[in-house]
Tab-separated table of C-alpha atoms in Angstrom:
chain	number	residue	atom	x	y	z
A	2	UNK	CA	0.000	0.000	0.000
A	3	UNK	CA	0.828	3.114	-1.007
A	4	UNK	CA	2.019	5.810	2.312
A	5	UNK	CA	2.369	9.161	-0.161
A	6	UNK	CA	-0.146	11.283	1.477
A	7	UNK	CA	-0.705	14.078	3.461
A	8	UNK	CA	-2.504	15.253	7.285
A	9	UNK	CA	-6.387	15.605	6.961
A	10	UNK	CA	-8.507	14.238	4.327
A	11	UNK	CA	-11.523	11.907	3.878
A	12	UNK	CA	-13.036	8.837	1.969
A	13	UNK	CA	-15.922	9.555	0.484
A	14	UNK	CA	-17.852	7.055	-2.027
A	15	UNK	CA	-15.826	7.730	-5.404
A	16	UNK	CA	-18.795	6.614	-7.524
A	17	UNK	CA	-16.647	6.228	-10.316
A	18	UNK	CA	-17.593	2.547	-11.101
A	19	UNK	CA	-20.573	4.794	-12.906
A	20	UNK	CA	-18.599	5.431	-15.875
A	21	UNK	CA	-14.820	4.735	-15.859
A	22	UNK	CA	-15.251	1.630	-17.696
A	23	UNK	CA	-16.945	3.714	-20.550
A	24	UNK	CA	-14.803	4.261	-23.382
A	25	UNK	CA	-14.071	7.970	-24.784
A	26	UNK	CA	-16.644	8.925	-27.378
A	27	UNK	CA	-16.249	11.975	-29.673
A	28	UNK	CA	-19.767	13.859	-29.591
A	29	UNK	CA	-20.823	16.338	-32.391
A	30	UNK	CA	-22.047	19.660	-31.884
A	31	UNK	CA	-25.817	19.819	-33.178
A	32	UNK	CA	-26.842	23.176	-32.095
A	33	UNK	CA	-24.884	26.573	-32.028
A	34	UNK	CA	-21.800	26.522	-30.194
A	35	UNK	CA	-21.047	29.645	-27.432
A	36	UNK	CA	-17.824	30.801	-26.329
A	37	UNK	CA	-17.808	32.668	-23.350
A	38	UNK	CA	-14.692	35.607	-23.573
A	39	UNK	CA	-13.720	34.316	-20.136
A	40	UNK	CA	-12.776	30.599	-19.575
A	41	UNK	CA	-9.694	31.714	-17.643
A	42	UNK	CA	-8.063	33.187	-14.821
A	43	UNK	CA	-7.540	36.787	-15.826
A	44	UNK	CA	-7.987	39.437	-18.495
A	45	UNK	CA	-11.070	38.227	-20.696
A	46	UNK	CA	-9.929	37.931	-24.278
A	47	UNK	CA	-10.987	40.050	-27.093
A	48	UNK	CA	-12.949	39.512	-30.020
A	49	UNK	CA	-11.787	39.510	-33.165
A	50	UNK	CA	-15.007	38.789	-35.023
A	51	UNK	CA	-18.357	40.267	-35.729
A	52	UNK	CA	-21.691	38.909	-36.668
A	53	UNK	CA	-22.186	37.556	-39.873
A	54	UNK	CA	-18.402	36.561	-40.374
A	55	UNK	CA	-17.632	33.125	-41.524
A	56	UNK	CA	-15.185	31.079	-39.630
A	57	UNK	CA	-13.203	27.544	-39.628
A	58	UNK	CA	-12.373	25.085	-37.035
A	59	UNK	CA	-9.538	25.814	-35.840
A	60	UNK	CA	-9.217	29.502	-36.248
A	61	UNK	CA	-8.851	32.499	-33.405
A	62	UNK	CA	-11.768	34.109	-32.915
A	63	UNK	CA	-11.048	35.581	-29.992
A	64	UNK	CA	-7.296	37.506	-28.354
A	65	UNK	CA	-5.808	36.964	-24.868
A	66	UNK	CA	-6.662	40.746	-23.524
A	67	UNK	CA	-3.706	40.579	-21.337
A	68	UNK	CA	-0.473	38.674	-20.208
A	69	UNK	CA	-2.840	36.574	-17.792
A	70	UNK	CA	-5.288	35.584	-20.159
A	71	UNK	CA	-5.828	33.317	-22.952
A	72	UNK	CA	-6.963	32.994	-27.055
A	73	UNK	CA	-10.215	31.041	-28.006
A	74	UNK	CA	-10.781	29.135	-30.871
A	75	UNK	CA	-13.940	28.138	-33.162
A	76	UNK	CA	-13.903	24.359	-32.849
A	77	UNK	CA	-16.749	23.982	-35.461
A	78	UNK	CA	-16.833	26.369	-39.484
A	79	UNK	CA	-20.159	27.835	-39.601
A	80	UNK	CA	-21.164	31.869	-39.416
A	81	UNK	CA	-20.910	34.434	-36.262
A	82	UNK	CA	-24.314	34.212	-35.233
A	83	UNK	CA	-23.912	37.164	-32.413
A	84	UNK	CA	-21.422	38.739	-29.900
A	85	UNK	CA	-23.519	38.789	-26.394
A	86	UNK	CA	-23.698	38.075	-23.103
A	87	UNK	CA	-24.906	34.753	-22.168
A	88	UNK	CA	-25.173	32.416	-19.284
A	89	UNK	CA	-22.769	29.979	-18.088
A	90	UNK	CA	-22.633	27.316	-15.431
A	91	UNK	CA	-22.095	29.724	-12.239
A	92	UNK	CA	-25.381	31.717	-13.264
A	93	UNK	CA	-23.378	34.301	-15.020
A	94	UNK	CA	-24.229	36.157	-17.677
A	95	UNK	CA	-20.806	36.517	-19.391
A	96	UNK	CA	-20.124	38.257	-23.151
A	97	UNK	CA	-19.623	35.260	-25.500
A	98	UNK	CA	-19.349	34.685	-29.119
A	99	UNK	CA	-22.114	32.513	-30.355
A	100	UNK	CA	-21.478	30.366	-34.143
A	101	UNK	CA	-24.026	28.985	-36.280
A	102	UNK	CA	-22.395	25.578	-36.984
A	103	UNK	CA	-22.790	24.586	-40.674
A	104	UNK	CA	-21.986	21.055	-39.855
A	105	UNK	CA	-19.596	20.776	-42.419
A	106	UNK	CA	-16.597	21.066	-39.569
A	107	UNK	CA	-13.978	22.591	-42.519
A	108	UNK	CA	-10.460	23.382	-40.987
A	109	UNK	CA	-8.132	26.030	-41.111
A	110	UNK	CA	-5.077	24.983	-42.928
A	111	UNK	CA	-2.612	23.988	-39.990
A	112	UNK	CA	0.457	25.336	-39.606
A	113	UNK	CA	3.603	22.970	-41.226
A	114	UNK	CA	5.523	22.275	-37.367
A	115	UNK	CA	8.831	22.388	-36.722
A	116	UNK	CA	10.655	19.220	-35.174
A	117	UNK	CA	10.255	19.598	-31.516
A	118	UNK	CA	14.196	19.150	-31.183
A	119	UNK	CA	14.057	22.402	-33.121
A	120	UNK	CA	12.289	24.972	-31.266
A	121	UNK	CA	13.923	26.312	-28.607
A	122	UNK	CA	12.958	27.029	-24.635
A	123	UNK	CA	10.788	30.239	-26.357
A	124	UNK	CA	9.600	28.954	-29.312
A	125	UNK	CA	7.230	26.348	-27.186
A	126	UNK	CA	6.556	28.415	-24.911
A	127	UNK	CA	5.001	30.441	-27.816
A	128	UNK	CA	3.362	27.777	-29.432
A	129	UNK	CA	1.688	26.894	-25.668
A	130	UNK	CA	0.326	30.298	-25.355
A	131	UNK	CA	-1.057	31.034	-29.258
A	132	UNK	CA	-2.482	27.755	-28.592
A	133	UNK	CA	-4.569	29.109	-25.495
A	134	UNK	CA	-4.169	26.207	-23.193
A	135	UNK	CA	-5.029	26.641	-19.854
A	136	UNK	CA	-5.212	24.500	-16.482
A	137	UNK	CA	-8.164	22.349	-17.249
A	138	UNK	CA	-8.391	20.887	-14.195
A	139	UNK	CA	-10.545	23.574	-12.825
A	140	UNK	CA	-9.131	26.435	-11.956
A	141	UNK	CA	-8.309	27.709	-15.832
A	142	UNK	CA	-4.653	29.535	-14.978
A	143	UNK	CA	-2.832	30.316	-18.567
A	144	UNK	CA	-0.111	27.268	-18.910
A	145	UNK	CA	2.254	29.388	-20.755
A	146	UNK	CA	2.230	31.772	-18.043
A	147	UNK	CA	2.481	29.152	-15.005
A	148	UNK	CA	5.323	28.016	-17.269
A	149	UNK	CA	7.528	30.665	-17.300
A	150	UNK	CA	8.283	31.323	-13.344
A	151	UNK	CA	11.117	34.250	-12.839
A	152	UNK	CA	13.697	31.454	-12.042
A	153	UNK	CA	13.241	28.189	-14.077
A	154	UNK	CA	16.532	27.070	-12.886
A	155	UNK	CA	14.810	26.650	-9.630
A	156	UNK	CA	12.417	24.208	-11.031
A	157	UNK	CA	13.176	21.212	-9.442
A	158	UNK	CA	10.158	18.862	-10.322
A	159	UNK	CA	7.239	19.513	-13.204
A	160	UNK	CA	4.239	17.034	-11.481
A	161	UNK	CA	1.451	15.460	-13.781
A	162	UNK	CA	-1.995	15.941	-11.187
A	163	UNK	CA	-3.016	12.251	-11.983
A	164	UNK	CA	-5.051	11.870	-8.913
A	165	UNK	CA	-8.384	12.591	-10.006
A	166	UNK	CA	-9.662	12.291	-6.200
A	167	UNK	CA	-12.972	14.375	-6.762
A	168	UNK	CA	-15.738	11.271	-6.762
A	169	UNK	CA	-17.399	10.230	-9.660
A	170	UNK	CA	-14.763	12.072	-12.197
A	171	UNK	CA	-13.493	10.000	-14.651
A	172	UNK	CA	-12.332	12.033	-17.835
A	173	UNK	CA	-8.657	11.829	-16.690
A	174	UNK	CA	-8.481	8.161	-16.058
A	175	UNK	CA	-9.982	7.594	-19.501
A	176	UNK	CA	-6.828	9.602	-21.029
A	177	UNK	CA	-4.485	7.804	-18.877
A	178	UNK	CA	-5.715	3.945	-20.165
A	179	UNK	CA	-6.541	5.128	-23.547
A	180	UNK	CA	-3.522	8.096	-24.479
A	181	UNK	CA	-0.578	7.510	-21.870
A	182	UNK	CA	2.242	7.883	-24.645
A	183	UNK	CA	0.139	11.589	-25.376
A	184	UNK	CA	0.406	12.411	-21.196
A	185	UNK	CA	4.154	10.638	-21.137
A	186	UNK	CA	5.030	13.489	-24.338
A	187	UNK	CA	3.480	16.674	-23.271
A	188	UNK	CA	5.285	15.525	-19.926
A	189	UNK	CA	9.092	15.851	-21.875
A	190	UNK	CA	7.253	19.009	-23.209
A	191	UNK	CA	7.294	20.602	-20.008
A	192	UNK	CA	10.431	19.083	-19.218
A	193	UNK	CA	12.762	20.448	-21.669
A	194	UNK	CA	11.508	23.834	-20.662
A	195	UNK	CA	13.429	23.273	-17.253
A	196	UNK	CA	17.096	22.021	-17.216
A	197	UNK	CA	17.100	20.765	-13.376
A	198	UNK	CA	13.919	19.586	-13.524
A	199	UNK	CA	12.916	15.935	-13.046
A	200	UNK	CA	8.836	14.492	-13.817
A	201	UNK	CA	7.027	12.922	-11.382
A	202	UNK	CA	2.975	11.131	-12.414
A	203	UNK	CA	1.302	11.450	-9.039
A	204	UNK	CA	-1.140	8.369	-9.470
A	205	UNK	CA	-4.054	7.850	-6.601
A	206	UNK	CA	-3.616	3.474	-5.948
A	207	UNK	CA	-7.385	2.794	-6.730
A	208	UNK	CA	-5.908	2.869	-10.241
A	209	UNK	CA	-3.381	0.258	-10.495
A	210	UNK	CA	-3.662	-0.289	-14.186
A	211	UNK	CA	-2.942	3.666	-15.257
A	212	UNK	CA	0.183	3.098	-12.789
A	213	UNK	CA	1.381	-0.027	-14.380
A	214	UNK	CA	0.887	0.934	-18.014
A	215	UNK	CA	2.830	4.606	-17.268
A	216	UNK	CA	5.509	2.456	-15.040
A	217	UNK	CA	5.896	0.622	-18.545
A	218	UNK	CA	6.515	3.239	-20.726
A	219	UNK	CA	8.718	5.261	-18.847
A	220	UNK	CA	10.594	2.649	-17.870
A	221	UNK	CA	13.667	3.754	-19.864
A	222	UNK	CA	12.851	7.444	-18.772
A	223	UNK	CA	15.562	8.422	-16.303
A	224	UNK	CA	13.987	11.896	-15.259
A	225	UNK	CA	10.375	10.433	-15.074
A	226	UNK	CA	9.008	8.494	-12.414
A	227	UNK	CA	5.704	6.924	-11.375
A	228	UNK	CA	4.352	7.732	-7.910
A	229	UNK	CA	1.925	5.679	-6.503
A	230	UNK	CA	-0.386	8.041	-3.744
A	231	UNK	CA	-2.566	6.830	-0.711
A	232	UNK	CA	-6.426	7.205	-1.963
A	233	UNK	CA	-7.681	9.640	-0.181
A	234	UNK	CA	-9.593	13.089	-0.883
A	235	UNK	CA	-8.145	15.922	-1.910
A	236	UNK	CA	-4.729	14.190	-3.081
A	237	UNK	CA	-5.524	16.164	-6.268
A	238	UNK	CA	-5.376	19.750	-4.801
A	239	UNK	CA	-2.340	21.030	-5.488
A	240	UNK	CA	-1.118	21.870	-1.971
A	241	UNK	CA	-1.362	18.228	-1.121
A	242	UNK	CA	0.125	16.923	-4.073
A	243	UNK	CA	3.433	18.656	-3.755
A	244	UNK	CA	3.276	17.740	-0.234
A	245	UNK	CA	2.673	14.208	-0.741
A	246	UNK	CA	5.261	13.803	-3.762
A	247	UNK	CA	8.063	16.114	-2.801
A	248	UNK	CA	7.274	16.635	1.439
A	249	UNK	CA	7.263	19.972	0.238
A	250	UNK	CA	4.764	22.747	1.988
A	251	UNK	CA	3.630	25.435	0.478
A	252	UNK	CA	0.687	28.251	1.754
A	253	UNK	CA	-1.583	30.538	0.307
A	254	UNK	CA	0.859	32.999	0.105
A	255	UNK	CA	2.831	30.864	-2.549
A	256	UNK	CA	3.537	29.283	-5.655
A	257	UNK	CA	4.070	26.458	-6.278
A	258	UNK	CA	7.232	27.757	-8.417
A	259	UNK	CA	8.508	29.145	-4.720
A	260	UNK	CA	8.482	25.370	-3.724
A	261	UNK	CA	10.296	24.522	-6.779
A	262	UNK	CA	7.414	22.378	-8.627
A	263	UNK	CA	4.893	23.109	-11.339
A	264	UNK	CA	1.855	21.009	-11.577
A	265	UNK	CA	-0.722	20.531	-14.637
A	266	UNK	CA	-3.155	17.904	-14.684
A	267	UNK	CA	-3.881	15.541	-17.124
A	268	UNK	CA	-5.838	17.208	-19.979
A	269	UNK	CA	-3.867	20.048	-20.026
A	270	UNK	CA	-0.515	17.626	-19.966
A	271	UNK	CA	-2.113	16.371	-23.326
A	272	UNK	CA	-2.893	19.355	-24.595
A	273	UNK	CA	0.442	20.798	-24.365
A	274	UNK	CA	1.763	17.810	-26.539
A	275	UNK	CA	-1.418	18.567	-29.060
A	276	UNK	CA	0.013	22.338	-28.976
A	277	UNK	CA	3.832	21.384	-29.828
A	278	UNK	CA	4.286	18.203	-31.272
A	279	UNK	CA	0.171	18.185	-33.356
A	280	UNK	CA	-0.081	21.782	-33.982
A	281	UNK	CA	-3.417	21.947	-33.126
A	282	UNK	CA	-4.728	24.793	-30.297
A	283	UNK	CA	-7.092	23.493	-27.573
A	284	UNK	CA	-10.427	23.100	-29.294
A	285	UNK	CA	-11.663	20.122	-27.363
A	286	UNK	CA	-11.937	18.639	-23.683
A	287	UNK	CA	-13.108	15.062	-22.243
A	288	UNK	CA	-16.302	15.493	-20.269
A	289	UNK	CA	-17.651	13.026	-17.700
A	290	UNK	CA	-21.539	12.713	-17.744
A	291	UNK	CA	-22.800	10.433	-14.602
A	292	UNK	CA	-25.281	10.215	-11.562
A	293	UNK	CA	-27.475	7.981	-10.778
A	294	UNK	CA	-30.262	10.040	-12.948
A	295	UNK	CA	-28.485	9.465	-16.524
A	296	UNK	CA	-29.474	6.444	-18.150
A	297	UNK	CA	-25.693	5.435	-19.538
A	298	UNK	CA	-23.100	7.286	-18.081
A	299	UNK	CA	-20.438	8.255	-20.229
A	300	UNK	CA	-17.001	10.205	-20.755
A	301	UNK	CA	-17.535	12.376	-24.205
A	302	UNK	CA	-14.733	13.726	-26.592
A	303	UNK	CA	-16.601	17.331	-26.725
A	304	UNK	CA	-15.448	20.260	-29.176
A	305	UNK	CA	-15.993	23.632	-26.280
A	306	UNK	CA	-18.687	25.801	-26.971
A	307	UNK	CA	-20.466	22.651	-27.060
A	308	UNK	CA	-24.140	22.707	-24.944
A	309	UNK	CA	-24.769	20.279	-22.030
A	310	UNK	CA	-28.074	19.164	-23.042
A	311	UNK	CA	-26.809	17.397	-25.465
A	312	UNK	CA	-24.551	15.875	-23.599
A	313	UNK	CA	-27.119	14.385	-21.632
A	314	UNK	CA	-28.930	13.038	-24.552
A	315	UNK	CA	-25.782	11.224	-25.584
A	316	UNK	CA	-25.654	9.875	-22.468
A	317	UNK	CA	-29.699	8.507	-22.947
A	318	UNK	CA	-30.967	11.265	-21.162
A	319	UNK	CA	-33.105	10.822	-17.219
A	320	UNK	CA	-34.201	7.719	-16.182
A	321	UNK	CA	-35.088	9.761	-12.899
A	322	UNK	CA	-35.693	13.539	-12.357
A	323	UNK	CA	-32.938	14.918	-11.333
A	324	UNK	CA	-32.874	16.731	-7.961
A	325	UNK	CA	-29.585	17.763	-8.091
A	326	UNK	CA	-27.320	18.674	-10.997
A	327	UNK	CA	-23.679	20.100	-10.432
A	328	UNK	CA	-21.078	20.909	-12.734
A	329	UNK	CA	-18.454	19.150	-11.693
A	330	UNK	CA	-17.793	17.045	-8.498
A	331	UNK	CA	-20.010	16.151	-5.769
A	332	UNK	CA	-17.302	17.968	-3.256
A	333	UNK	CA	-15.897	21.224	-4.685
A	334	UNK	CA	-18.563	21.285	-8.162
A	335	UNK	CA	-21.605	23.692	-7.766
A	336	UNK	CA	-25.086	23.399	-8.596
A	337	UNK	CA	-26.368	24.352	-11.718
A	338	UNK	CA	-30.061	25.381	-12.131
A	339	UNK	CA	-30.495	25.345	-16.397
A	340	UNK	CA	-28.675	22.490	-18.726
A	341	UNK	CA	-28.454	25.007	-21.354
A	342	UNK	CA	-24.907	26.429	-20.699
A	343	UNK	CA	-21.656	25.780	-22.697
A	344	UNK	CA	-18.681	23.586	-22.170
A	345	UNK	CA	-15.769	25.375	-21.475
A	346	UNK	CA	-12.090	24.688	-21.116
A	347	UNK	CA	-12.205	24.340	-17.676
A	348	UNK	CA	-15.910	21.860	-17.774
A	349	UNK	CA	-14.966	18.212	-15.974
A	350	UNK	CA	-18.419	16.814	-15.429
A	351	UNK	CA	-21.974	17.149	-14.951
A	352	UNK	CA	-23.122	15.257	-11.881
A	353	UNK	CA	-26.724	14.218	-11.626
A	354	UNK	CA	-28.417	13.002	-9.186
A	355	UNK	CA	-31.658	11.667	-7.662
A	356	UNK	CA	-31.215	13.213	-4.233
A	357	UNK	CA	-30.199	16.344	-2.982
A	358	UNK	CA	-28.982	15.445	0.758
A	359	UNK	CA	-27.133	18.463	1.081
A	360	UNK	CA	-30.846	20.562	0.845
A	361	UNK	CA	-32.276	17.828	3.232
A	362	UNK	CA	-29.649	18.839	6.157
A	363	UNK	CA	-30.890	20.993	9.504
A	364	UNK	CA	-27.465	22.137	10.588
A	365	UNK	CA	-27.884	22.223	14.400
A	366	UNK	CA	-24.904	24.086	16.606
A	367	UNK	CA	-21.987	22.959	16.981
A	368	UNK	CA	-20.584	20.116	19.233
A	369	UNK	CA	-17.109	20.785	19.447
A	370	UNK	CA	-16.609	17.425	18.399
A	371	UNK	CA	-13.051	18.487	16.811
A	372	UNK	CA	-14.264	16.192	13.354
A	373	UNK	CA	-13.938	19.399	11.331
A	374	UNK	CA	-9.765	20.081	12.615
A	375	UNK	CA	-9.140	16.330	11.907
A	376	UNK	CA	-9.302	16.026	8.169
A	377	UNK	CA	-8.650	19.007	7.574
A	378	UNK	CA	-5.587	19.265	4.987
A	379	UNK	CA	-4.761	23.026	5.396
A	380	UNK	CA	-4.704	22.222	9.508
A	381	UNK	CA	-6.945	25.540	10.450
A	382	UNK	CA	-9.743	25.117	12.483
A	383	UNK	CA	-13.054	25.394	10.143
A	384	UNK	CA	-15.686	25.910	13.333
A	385	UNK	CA	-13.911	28.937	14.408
A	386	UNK	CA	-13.343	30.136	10.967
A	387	UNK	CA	-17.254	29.319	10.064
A	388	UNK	CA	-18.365	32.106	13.458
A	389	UNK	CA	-16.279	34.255	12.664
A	390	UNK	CA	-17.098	34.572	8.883
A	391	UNK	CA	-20.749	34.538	9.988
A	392	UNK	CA	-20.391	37.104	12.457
A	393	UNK	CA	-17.929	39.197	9.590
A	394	UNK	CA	-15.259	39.393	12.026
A	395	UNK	CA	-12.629	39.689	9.311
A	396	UNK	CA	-9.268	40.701	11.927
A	397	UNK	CA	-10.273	37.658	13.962
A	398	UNK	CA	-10.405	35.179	10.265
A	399	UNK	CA	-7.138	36.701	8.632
A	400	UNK	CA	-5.490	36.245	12.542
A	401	UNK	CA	-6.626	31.983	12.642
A	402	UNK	CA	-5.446	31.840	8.576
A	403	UNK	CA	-8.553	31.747	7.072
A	404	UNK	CA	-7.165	32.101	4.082
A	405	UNK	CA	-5.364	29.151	4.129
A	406	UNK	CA	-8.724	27.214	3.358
A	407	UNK	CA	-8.463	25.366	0.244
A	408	UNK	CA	-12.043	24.942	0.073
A	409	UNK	CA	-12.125	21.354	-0.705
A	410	UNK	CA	-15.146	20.273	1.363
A	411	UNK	CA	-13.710	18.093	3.891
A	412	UNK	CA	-15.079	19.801	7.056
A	413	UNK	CA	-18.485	20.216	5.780
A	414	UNK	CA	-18.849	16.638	4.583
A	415	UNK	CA	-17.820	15.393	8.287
A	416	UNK	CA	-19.736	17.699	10.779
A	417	UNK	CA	-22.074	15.893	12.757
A	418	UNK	CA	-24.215	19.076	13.196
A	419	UNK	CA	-24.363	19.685	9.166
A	420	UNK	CA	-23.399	22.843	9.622
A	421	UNK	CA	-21.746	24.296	6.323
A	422	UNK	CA	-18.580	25.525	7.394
A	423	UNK	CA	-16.478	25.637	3.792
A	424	UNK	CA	-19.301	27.485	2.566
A	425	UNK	CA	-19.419	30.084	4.617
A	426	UNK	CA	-15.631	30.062	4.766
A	427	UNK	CA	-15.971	30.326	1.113
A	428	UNK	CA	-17.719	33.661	1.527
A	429	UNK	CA	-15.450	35.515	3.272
A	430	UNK	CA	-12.419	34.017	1.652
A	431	UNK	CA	-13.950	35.465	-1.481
A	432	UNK	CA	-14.370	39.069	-0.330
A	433	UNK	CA	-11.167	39.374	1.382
A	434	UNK	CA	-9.491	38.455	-2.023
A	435	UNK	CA	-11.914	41.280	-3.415
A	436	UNK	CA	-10.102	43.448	-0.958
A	437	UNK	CA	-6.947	42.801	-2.233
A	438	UNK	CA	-7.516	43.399	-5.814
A	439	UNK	CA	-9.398	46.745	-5.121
């Protein structure tokens, strides 16, 4: 058994017997495809079409606004149906770029490449960021950016998140059983961007067979390695990971750069080797459709700007109502209240299920029962943190590191009293960063 791990955590049910035996299936695009300016961390990017123009998979269509920021790309040819704000899975209305696909799915004419062995440390970098990558595993931070740290001679180890520890996900297993030699090349990709740097596949144990079939192809890889970690939620935040593959700690207050690592997970791994070595920009992303309420749960191949609701009709649609539908994980996903929204870059799942017992909780006080302080990874106390963020008593929060909350759920899903201490955590976390950017 595997002892890589960290302080804290849970085991929740991983659900994941749903649909990680499912195949990847490519899904097209039957309706119009939307393209929300802001899939990223940072600087929404610009348009650089109007209604009524005609445009090919595979060309810009819209500009990083900024150095933080990223470029979007039609993923279908068909005709700019309108610039406009429209909804996406938090509720927002966000300005988007809406095509009319044709369904005809004509490409721009690619780029000739140049032999990786070619470009220099620039040149990918280049190629990573006019190819508008960004961390898919959620948060959505620009790779070429996270990729160039002040001091790359200080990068020590470039870690591939392999963990997928949020229950019922599945998308990044899929690419491990069905595209390792993809991962194992975008991986040398990031590599050869850092001289001292060695690559480590953090790999929860509940997948044996992705760690045996990466153990055999890097087997003559000197400066990769295969880590096996201890199953256990959240391996997969970041914080954790480095801790658990390097017994490095880093805080809020850092990068992981400061600790000497930089970590991408899977999908963005892949899409890093699609960038350099295909020439293609990130046009697509695996989605995981599951719950108990979907008839056939699935993991989909889907081009972004791509709606949900047709996602679900791949997957046969409801056998039950769904109560509950979240976009994403059951721990750190959030509900989602209308099916037609787009996939984005940084879309992992849709989650739906026949019972909401979150809604079905009384939270009652509190019994000091300590639950909350033992799993939690950060090692803060969440009741304390929970009164005084309910009570807005921000000197007393920032004092007992409330910022040091990585939000992963782990306090809420053990309270006895169902109180919902990351949420309201959540809350004030979010308007003290407010603060700092005003």
């Amino acid at each position: 058994m595997a002892r890589l791990t960290f302080v804290g955590g849970i085991h929740p049910y991983d659900g994941k017997d749903l649909s990680k035996d499912t195949p990847i299936r490519e899904v097209l695009p039957k309706g119009d495809l939307v393209y929300p300016l802001s899939q990223h961390i940072g600087a929404p990017a610009q348009p650089i079409v109007k209604k009524g123009d005609k445009v090919l998979a595979g060309q810009m269509i819209a500009k990083e606004g900024g150095f933080v920021s990223a470029h979007i790309y039609a993923t279908v040819s068909g005709t700019v149906k309108a610039v406009e704000p429209r909804r996406i899975v938090t509720g927002d209305n966000v300005m988007s770029i809406v095509v009319e696909n044709d369904g005809l799915y004509n490409e721009v004419k690619w780029r000739k490449m140049i032999p990786f062995e070619e470009l220099t440390r620039d040149d990918k970098i280049a190629i990573i960021r006019e190819a508008g990558i960004v961390g898919m595993g959620g948060a959505g931070f620009p790779t070429a950016v996270k990729l160039s740290p002040k001091s790359p001679e200080n990068i020590e180890y470039v870690i591939v998140n392999c963990a997928e520890c949020e229950p019922y996900l599945t998308s990044d297993y899929r690419k491990m059983i069905e595209e390792p030699e993809k991962l194992i090349g975008g991986l040398k990709v990031s590599l050869s961007l850092f001289e001292n740097a060695r690559g480590i596949l953090a790999v929860e144990d509940n997948k044996p067979d992705c760690i045996e079939a990466l153990k055999k192809i890097v087997a003559d890889e000197p400066k990769i390695t295969v880590k096996a970690l201890k199953t256990k939620y959240p391996q997969g935040s970041e914080r954790q990971l480095i801790y658990a593959t390097t017994g490095r700690a880093i805080h809020s207050a850092m990068l992981p750069a400061d600790a000497g690592c930089v970590v991408n997970n899977v999908d963005t791994v892949i899409a890093i080797y699609n960038a350099v070595i295909g020439g293609r920009p990130l046009m697509y992303r695996i989605v995981t459709i599951t719950g108990d309420a979907v008839v056939a749960p699935a993991n989909f191949k889907v081009r972004i700007g791509t709606n949900y609701r047709e996602l679900v009709d791949e997957a046969g649609g409801f056998k039950d109502l769904p109560v509950k539908i979240v976009s994403g994980g059951p721990m750190m996903g959030f509900g989602i209240f209308d099916l037609d929204v787009p996939i984005t870059k940084t879309s992992s799942a849709l989650l739906c299920m026949t019972r909401d017992d979150v809604s079905a909780m009384e939270p009652s006080p509190c019994i000091n029962c300590g639950k909350c302080v033992e799993v939690c990874p950060s090692r803060i106390v969440p009741r304390k943190l929970s009164d005084y963020a309910e009570h807005y008593n921000e000197e007393a929060f920032l004092k007992n590191n409330g910022m040091e909350c990585c939000e992963c759920g782990c306090c809420s899903y053990v309270c006895p009293a169902k109180r919902p201490l990351t949420q309201v955590i959540k809350s004030m976390r979010k308007m003290q960063l407010a603060k700092k950017k005003k």
